[in-house]
Tab-separated table of C-alpha atoms in Angstrom:
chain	number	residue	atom	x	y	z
A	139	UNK	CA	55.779	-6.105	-10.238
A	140	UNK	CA	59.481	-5.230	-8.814
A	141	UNK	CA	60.466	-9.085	-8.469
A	142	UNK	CA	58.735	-9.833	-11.872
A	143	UNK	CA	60.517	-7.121	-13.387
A	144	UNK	CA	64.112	-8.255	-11.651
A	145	UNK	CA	62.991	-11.920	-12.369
A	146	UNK	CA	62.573	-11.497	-16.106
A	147	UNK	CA	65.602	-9.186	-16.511
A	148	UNK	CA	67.951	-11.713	-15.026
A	149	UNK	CA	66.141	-14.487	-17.436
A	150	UNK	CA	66.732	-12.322	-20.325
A	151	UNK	CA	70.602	-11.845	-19.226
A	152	UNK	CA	70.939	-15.763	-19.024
A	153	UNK	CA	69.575	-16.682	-22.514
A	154	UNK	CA	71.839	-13.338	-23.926
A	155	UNK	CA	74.585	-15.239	-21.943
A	156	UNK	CA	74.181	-18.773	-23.142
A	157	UNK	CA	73.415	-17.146	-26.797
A	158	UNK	CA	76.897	-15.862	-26.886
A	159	UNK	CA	78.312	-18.960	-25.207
A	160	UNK	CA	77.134	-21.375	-27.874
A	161	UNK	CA	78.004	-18.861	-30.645
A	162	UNK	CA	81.661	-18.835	-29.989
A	163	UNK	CA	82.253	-22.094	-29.020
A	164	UNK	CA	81.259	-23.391	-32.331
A	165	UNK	CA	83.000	-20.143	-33.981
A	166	UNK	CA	86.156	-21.765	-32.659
A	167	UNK	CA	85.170	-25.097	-33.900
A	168	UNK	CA	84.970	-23.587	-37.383
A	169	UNK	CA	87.410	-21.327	-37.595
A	170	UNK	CA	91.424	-21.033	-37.450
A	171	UNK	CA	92.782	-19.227	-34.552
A	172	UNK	CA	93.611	-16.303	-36.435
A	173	UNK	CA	90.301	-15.850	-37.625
A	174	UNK	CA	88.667	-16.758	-34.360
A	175	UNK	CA	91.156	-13.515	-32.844
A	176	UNK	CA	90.296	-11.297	-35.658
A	177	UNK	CA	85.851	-12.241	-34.609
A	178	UNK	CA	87.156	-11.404	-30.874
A	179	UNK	CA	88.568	-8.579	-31.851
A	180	UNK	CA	85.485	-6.958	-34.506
A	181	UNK	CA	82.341	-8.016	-31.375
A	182	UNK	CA	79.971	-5.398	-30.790
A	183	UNK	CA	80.412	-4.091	-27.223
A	184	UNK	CA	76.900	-2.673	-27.313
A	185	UNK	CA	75.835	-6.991	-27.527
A	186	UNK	CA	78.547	-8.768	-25.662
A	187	UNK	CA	82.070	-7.681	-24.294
A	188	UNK	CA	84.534	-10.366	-25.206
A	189	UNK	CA	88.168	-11.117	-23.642
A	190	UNK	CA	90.050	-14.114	-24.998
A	191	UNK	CA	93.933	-14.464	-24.318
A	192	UNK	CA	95.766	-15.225	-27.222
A	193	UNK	CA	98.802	-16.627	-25.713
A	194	UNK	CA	100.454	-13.530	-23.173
A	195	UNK	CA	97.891	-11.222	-24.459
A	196	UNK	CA	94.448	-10.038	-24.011
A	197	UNK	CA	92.203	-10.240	-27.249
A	198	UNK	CA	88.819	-8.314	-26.968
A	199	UNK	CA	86.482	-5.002	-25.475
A	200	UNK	CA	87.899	-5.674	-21.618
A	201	UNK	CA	92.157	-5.304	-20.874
A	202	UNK	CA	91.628	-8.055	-18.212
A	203	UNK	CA	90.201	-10.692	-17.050
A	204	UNK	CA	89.337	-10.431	-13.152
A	205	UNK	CA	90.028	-13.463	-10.730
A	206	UNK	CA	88.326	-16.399	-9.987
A	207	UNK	CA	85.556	-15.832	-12.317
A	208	UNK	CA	82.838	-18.392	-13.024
A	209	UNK	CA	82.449	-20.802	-15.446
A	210	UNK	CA	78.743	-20.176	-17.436
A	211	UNK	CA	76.227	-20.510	-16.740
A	212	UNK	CA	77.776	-19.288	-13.479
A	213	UNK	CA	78.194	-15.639	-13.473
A	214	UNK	CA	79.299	-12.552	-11.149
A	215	UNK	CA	79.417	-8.833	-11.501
A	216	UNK	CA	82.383	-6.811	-11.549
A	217	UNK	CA	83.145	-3.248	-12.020
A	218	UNK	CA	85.111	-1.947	-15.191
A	219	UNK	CA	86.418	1.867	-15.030
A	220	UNK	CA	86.571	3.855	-18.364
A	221	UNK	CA	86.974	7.171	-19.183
A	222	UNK	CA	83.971	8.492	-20.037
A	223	UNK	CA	81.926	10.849	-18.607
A	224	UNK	CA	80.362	7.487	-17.167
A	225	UNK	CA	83.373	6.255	-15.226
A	226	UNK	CA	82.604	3.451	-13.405
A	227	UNK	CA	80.326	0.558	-15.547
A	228	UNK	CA	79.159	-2.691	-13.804
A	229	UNK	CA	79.517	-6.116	-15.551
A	230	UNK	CA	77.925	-9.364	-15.091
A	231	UNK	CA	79.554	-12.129	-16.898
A	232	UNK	CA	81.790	-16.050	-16.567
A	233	UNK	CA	83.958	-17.972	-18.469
A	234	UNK	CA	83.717	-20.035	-21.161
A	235	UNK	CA	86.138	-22.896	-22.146
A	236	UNK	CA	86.932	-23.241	-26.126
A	237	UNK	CA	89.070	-24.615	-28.348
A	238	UNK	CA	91.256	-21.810	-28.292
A	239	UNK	CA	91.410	-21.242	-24.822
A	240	UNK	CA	89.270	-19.902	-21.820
A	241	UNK	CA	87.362	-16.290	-22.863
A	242	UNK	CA	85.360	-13.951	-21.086
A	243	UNK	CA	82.058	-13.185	-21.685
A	244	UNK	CA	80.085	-10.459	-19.934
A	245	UNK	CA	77.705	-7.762	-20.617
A	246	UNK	CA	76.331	-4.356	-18.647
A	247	UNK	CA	74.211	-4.230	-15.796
A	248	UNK	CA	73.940	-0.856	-15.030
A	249	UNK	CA	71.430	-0.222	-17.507
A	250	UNK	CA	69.191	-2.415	-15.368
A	251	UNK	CA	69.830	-1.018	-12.274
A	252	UNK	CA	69.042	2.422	-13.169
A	253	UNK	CA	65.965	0.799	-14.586
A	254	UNK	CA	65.283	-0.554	-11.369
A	255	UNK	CA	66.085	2.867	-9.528
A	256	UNK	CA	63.818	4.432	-12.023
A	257	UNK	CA	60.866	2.010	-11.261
A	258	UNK	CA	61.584	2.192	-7.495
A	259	UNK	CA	60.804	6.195	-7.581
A	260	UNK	CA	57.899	5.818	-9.952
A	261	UNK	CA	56.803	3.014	-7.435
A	262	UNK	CA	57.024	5.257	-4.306
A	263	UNK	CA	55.801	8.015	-5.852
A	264	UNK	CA	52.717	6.240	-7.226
A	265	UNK	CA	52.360	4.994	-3.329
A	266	UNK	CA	52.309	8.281	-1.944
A	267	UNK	CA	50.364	9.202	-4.206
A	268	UNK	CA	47.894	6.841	-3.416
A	269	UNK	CA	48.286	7.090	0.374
A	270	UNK	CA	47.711	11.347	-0.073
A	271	UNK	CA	44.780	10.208	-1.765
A	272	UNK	CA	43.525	7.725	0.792
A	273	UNK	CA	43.291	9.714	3.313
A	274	UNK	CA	41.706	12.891	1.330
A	275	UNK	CA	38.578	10.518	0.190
A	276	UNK	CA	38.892	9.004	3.570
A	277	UNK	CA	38.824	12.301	5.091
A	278	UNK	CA	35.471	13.012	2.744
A	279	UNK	CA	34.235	10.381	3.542
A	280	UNK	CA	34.016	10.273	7.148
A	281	UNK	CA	32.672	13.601	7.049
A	282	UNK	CA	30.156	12.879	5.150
A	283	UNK	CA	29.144	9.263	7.610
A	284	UNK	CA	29.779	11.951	10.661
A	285	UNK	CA	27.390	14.530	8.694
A	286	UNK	CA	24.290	11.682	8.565
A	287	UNK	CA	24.955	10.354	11.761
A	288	UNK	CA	24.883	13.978	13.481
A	289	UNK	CA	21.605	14.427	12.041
A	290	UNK	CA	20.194	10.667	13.046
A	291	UNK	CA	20.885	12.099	16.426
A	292	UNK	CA	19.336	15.351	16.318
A	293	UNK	CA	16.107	13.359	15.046
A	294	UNK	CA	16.581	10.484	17.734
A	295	UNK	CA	16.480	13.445	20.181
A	296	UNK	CA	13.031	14.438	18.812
A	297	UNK	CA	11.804	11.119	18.886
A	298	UNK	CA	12.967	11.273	22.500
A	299	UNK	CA	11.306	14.083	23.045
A	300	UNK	CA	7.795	12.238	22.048
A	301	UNK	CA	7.597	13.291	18.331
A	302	UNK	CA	7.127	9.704	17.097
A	303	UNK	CA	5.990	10.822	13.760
A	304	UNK	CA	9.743	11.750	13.000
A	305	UNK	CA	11.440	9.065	10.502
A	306	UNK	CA	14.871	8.922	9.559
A	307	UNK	CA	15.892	10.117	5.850
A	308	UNK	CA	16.467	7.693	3.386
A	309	UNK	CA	18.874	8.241	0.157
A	310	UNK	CA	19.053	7.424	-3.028
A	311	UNK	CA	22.114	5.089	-2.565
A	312	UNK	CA	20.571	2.584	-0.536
A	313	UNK	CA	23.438	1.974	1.413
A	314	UNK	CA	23.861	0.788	5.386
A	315	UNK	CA	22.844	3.829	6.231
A	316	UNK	CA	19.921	3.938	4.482
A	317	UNK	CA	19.219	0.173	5.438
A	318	UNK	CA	19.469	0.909	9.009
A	319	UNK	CA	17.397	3.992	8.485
A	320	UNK	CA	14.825	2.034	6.883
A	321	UNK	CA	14.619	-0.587	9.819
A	322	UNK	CA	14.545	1.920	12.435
A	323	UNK	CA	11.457	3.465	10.372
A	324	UNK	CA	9.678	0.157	10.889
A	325	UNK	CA	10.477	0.117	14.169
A	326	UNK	CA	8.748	3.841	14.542
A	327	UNK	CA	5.910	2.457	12.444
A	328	UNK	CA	5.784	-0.522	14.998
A	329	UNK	CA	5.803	2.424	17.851
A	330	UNK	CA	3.555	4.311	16.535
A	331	UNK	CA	0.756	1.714	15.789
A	332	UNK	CA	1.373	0.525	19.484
A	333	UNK	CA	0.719	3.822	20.884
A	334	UNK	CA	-2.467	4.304	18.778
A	335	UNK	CA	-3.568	1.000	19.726
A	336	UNK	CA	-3.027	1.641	23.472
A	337	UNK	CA	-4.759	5.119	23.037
A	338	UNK	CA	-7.544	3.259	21.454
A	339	UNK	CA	-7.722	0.504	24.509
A	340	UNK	CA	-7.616	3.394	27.562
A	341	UNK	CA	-10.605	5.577	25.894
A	342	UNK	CA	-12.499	2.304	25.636
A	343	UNK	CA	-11.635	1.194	28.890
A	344	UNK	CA	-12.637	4.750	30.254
A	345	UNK	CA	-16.073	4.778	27.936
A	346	UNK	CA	-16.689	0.783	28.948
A	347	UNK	CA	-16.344	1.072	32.607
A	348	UNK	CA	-17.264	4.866	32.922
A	349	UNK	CA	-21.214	3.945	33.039
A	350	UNK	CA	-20.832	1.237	35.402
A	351	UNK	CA	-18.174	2.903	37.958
A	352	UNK	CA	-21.061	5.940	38.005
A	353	UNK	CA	-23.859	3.567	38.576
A	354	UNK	CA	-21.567	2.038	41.562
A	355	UNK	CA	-21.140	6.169	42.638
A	356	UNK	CA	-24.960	6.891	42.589
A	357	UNK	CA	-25.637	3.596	44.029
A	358	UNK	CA	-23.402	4.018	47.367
A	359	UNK	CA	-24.425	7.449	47.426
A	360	UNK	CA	-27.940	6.576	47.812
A	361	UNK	CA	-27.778	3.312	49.713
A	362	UNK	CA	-27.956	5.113	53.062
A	363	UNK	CA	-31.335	6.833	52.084
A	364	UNK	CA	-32.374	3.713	51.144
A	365	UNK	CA	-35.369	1.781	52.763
A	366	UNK	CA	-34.522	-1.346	54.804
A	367	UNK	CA	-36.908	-3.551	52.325
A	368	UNK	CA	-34.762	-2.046	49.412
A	369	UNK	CA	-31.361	-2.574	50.652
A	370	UNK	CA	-30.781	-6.171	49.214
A	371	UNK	CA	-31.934	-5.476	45.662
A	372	UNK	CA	-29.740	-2.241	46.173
A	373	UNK	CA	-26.420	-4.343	47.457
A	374	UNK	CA	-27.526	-6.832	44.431
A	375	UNK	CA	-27.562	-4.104	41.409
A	376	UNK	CA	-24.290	-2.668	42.727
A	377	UNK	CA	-22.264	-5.848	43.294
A	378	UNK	CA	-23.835	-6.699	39.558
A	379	UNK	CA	-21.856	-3.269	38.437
A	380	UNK	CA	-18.935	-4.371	40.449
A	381	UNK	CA	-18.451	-7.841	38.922
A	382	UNK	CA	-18.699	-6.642	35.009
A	383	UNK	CA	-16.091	-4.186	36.200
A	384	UNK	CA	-14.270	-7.429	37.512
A	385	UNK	CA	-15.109	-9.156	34.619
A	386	UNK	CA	-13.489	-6.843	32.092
A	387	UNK	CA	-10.136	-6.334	33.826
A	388	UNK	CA	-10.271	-10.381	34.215
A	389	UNK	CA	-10.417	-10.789	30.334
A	390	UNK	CA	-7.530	-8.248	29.646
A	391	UNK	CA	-5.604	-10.050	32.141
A	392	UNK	CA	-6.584	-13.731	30.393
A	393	UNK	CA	-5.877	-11.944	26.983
A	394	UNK	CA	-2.648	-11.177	27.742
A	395	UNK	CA	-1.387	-14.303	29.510
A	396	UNK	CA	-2.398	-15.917	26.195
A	397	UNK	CA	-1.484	-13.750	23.937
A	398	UNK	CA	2.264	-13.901	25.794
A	399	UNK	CA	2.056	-17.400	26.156
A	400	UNK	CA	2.227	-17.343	29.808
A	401	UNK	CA	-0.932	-19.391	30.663
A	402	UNK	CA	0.560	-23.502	29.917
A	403	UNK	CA	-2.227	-24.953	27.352
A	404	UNK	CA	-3.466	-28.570	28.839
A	405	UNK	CA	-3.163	-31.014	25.606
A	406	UNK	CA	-5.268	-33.405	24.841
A	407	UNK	CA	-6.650	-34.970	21.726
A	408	UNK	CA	-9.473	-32.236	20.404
A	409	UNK	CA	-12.322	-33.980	17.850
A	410	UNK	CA	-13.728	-31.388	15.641
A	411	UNK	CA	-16.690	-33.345	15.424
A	412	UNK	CA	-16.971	-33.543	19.102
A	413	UNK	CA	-16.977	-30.060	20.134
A	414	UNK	CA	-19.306	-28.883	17.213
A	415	UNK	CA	-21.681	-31.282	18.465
A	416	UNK	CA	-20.925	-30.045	22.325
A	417	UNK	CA	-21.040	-26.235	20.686
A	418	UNK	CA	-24.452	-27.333	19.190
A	419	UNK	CA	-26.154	-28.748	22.273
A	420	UNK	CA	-24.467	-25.433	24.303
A	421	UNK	CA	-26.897	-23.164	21.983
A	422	UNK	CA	-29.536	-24.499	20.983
A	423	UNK	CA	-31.531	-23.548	23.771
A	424	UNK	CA	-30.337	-19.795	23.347
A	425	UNK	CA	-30.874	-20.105	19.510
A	426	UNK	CA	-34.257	-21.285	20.461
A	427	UNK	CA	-35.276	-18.298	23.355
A	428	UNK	CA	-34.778	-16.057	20.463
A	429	UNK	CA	-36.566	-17.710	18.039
A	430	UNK	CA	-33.352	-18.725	15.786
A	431	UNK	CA	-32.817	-21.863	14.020
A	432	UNK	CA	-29.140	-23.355	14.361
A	433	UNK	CA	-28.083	-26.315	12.674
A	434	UNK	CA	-24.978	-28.466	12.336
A	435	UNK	CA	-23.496	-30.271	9.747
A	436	UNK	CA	-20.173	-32.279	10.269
A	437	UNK	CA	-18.234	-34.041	7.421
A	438	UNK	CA	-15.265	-35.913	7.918
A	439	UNK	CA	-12.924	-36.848	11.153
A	440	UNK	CA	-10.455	-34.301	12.363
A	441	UNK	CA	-8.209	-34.511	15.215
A	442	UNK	CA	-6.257	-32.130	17.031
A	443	UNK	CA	-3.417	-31.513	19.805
A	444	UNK	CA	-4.596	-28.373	21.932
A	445	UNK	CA	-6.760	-26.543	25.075
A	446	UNK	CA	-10.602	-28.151	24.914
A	447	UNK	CA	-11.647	-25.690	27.599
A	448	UNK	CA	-9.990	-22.899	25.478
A	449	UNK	CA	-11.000	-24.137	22.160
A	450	UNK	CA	-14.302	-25.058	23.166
A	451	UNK	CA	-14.136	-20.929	24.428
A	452	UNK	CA	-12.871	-19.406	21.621
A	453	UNK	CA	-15.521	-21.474	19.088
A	454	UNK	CA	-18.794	-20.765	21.793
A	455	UNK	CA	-17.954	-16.978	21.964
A	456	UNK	CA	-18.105	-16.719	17.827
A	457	UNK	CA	-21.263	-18.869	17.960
A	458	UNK	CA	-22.892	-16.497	20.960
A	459	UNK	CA	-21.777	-13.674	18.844
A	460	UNK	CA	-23.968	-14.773	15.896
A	461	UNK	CA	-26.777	-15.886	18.138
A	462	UNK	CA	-26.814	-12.155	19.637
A	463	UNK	CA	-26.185	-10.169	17.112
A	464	UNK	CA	-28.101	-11.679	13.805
A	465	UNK	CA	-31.092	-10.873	15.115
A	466	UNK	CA	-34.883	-12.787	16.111
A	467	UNK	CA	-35.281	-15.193	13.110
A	468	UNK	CA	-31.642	-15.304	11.947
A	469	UNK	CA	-30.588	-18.767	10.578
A	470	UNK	CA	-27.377	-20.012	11.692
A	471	UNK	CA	-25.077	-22.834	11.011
A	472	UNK	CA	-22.492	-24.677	12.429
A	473	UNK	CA	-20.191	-26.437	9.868
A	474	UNK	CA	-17.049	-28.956	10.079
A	475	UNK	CA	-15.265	-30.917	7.314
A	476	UNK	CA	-11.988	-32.122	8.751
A	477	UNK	CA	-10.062	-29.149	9.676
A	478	UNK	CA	-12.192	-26.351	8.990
A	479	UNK	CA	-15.322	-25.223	11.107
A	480	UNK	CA	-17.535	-22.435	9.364
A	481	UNK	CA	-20.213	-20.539	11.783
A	482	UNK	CA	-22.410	-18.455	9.426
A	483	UNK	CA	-25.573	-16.768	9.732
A	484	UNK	CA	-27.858	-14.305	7.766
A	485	UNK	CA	-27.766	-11.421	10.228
A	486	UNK	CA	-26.412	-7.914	9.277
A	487	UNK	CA	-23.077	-8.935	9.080
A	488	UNK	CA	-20.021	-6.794	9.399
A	489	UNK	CA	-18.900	-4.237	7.397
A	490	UNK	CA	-15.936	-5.314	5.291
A	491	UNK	CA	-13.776	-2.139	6.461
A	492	UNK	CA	-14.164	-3.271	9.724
A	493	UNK	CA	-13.507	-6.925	10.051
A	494	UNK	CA	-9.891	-6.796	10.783
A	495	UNK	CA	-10.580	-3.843	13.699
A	496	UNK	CA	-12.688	-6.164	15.667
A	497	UNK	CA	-9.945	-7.956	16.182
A	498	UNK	CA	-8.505	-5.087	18.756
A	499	UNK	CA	-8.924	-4.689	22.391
A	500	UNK	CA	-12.330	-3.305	23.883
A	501	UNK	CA	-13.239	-2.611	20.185
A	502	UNK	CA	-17.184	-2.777	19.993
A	503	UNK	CA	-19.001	-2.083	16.800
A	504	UNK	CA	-22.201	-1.177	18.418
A	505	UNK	CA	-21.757	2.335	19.548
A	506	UNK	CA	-24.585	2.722	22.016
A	507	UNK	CA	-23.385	-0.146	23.713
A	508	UNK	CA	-26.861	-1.556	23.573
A	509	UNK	CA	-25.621	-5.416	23.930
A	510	UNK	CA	-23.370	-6.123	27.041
A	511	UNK	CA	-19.764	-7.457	26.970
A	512	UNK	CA	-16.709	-6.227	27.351
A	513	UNK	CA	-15.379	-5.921	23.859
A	514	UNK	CA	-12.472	-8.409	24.064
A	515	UNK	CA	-14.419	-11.366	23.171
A	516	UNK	CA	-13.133	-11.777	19.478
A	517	UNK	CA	-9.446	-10.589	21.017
A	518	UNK	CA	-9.410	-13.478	23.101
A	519	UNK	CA	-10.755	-16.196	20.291
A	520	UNK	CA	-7.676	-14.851	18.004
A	521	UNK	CA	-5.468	-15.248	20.695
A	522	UNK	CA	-6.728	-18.456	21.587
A	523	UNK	CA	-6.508	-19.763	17.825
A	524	UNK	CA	-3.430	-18.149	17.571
A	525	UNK	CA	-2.214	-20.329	20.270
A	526	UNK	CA	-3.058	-23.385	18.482
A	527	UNK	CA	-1.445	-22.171	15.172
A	528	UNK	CA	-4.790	-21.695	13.833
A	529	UNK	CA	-6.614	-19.483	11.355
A	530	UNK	CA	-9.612	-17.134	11.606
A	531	UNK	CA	-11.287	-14.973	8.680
A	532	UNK	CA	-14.669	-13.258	8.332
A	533	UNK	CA	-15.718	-13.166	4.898
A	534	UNK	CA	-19.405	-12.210	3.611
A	535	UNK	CA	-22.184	-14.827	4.070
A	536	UNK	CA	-25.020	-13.059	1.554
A	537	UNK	CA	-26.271	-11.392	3.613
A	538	UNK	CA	-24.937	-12.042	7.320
A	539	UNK	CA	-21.478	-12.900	8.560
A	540	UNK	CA	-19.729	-16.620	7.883
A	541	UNK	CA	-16.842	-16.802	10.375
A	542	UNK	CA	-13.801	-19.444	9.205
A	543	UNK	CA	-11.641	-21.267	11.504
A	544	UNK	CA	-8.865	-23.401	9.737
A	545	UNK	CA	-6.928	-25.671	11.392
């Protein structure tokens, strides 16, 4: 704004300058040198002060005409003392070459500069102003950031302290704060669910193994009583104990190479139609020992990149699943069309509520534990599928359970 302002005054002061110029020289083109003296002599000082020399003297507002002035549009200041209250004026002005002679013309500066003094105070003044003001709302507002963030900490510390129900505030100004508060929430959530999900996986683990792990007490505890006819069917029952012990802390430990992609898949070229068929011949023989019928239907060619030992796995354990738990008479079917398999069956099914929780570790559905496993059967096919960027969802057959695999 302060070189505008000096960059439009001085533009101003040239045109005023070159008005006055033209004016004069053709007022001495028109008029007789008497009359052009007498126009010198009647100017308006408040528009332009004008010095001609008429011969030895000095015609005009000024009583000289300082040295080596410039010829307009040229121009210099130069001071002019009076005797005013206002001694001491400043001038900015050249020459100008008539018929008559060289004159002076010039006008007053000062008037600008006290402008410019005038702006320069109302300039710093605005920018302290502006800097007092700064820091106040600067001061604000870092007392208000320092406020929130002393209270994230005092939560964090409860969090710390094992209170993972705790969950940062969130404001109505959705701001960075609140944006970070938000994602650390999640990651609380995320926590939280873990935790549960662990606490839900050790009281299985304890109720799964705690029947077996007392048999194995009872049964050492009473092997030395034991006749010598009955110590091999003894030895036999407990080392049956010991191995679905074995057995379940073997599956956790397969579930979780797979599920962290430790265990390296073997590719190969996987036909849909081939492993239904091998799933098929795999079961019938258990369909038919309890008196189930199982068919298969295939459709058209599919062919996949993945694990046939783990595929094959993950597809037999759903079809055993259906086999065991629809029942003596259950019909079941076996299903592929190119990339989808289907395993359905008219047993009792699963309840809706619950189709997502057998998903989870050690999570059985039959309370009394009446069928044996270890509960991570349907953890590891989900892995597994997983694995191979495949789909699995259970969905209600009408009655019984129909079990969808999409590839």
């Amino acid at each position: 704004m302060y070189r505008q302002l000096i960059n439009e005054q001085e533009y101003q002061l040239d045109l005023h300058l070159d008005a006055e110029m033209t004016r004069y020289q053709q007022m001495a083109l028109t008029l007789d040198r008497r009359s052009f003296a007498t126009q010198v002599r009647s100017a308006d000082p408040k528009v332009a002060l004008i010095v001609w020399r008429d011969s030895l003297d000095l015609v005009g507002s000024l009583s000289m005409i300082p040295k080596d002035m410039p010829m307009l549009p040229e121009k210099r200041e130069f001071p002019v003392f009076t005797g005013g209250p206002e001694k001491l004026h400043i001038l900015t002005g050249g020459m100008v070459m008539t018929r008559y002679g060289p004159m002076l013309i010039a006008t007053r500066v000062d008037q600008l500069g006290t402008l410019i003094d005038k702006f320069t105070n109302a300039a710093i003044t605005a920018l302290m102003l502006t800097v007092v003001l700064t820091l106040a709302l600067g001061y604000l507002f870092s007392k208000a950031i320092l406020r929130r963030l002393v209270q994230y900490n005092r939560l964090s510390k409860r969090i710390e302290r094992g209170q993972y129900s705790t969950r940062l505030p969130v404001s109505w100004r959705e701001d960075e704060f609140d944006m970070l508060a938000k994602q650390f929430n999640g990651v609380l959530d995320a926590l939280e669910q873990n935790l549960a999900a662990v606490r839900g996986v050790t009281d299985n683990i304890a109720h799964d193994l705690r029947t077996p792990l007392s048999h194995l007490r009872i049964g050492l505890e009473q092997l030395p009583s034991k006749p010598k006819e009955e110590l091999q069917e003894s030895c036999a029952i407990i080392t049956e104990e010991l191995d679905h012990c074995l057995a379940t802390f073997d599956a956790m430990l397969s579930l979780t190479r797979i599920e962290e992609g430790q265990q390296t898949l073997e590719l190969q070229d996987v036909s849909l139609i081939t492993i239904s068929q091998d799933l098929f011949e795999m079961a019938e023989a258990m369909a038919e020992f309890n008196e189930q019928s199982l068919k298969l239907t295939t459709g058209e060619e599919f062919q996949l990149s993945g694990d046939k030992y783990l595929l094959f796995q993950a597809l037999f354990n759903l079809v055993d699943n259906a086999i065991k738990y629809s029942g003596e008479g259950a019909e079941i079917c076996i299903s592929q069309n190119r990339n989808v398999i289907s395993i359905q069956d008219n047993g009792p099914g699963i309840p809706e509520a619950s189709r997502e929780k057998v998903f989870e570790r050690l999570v059985r559905l039959d309370p009394s534990r009446h069928h044996k496993g270890t509960g991570l059967g349907l953890s590891m096919v989900k892995a597994i599928l997983s694995r191979h960027n495949a789909k699995i969802a259970l969905t209600d057959n009408q009655p019984g359970l129909k079990v969808i695999i999409t590839f």
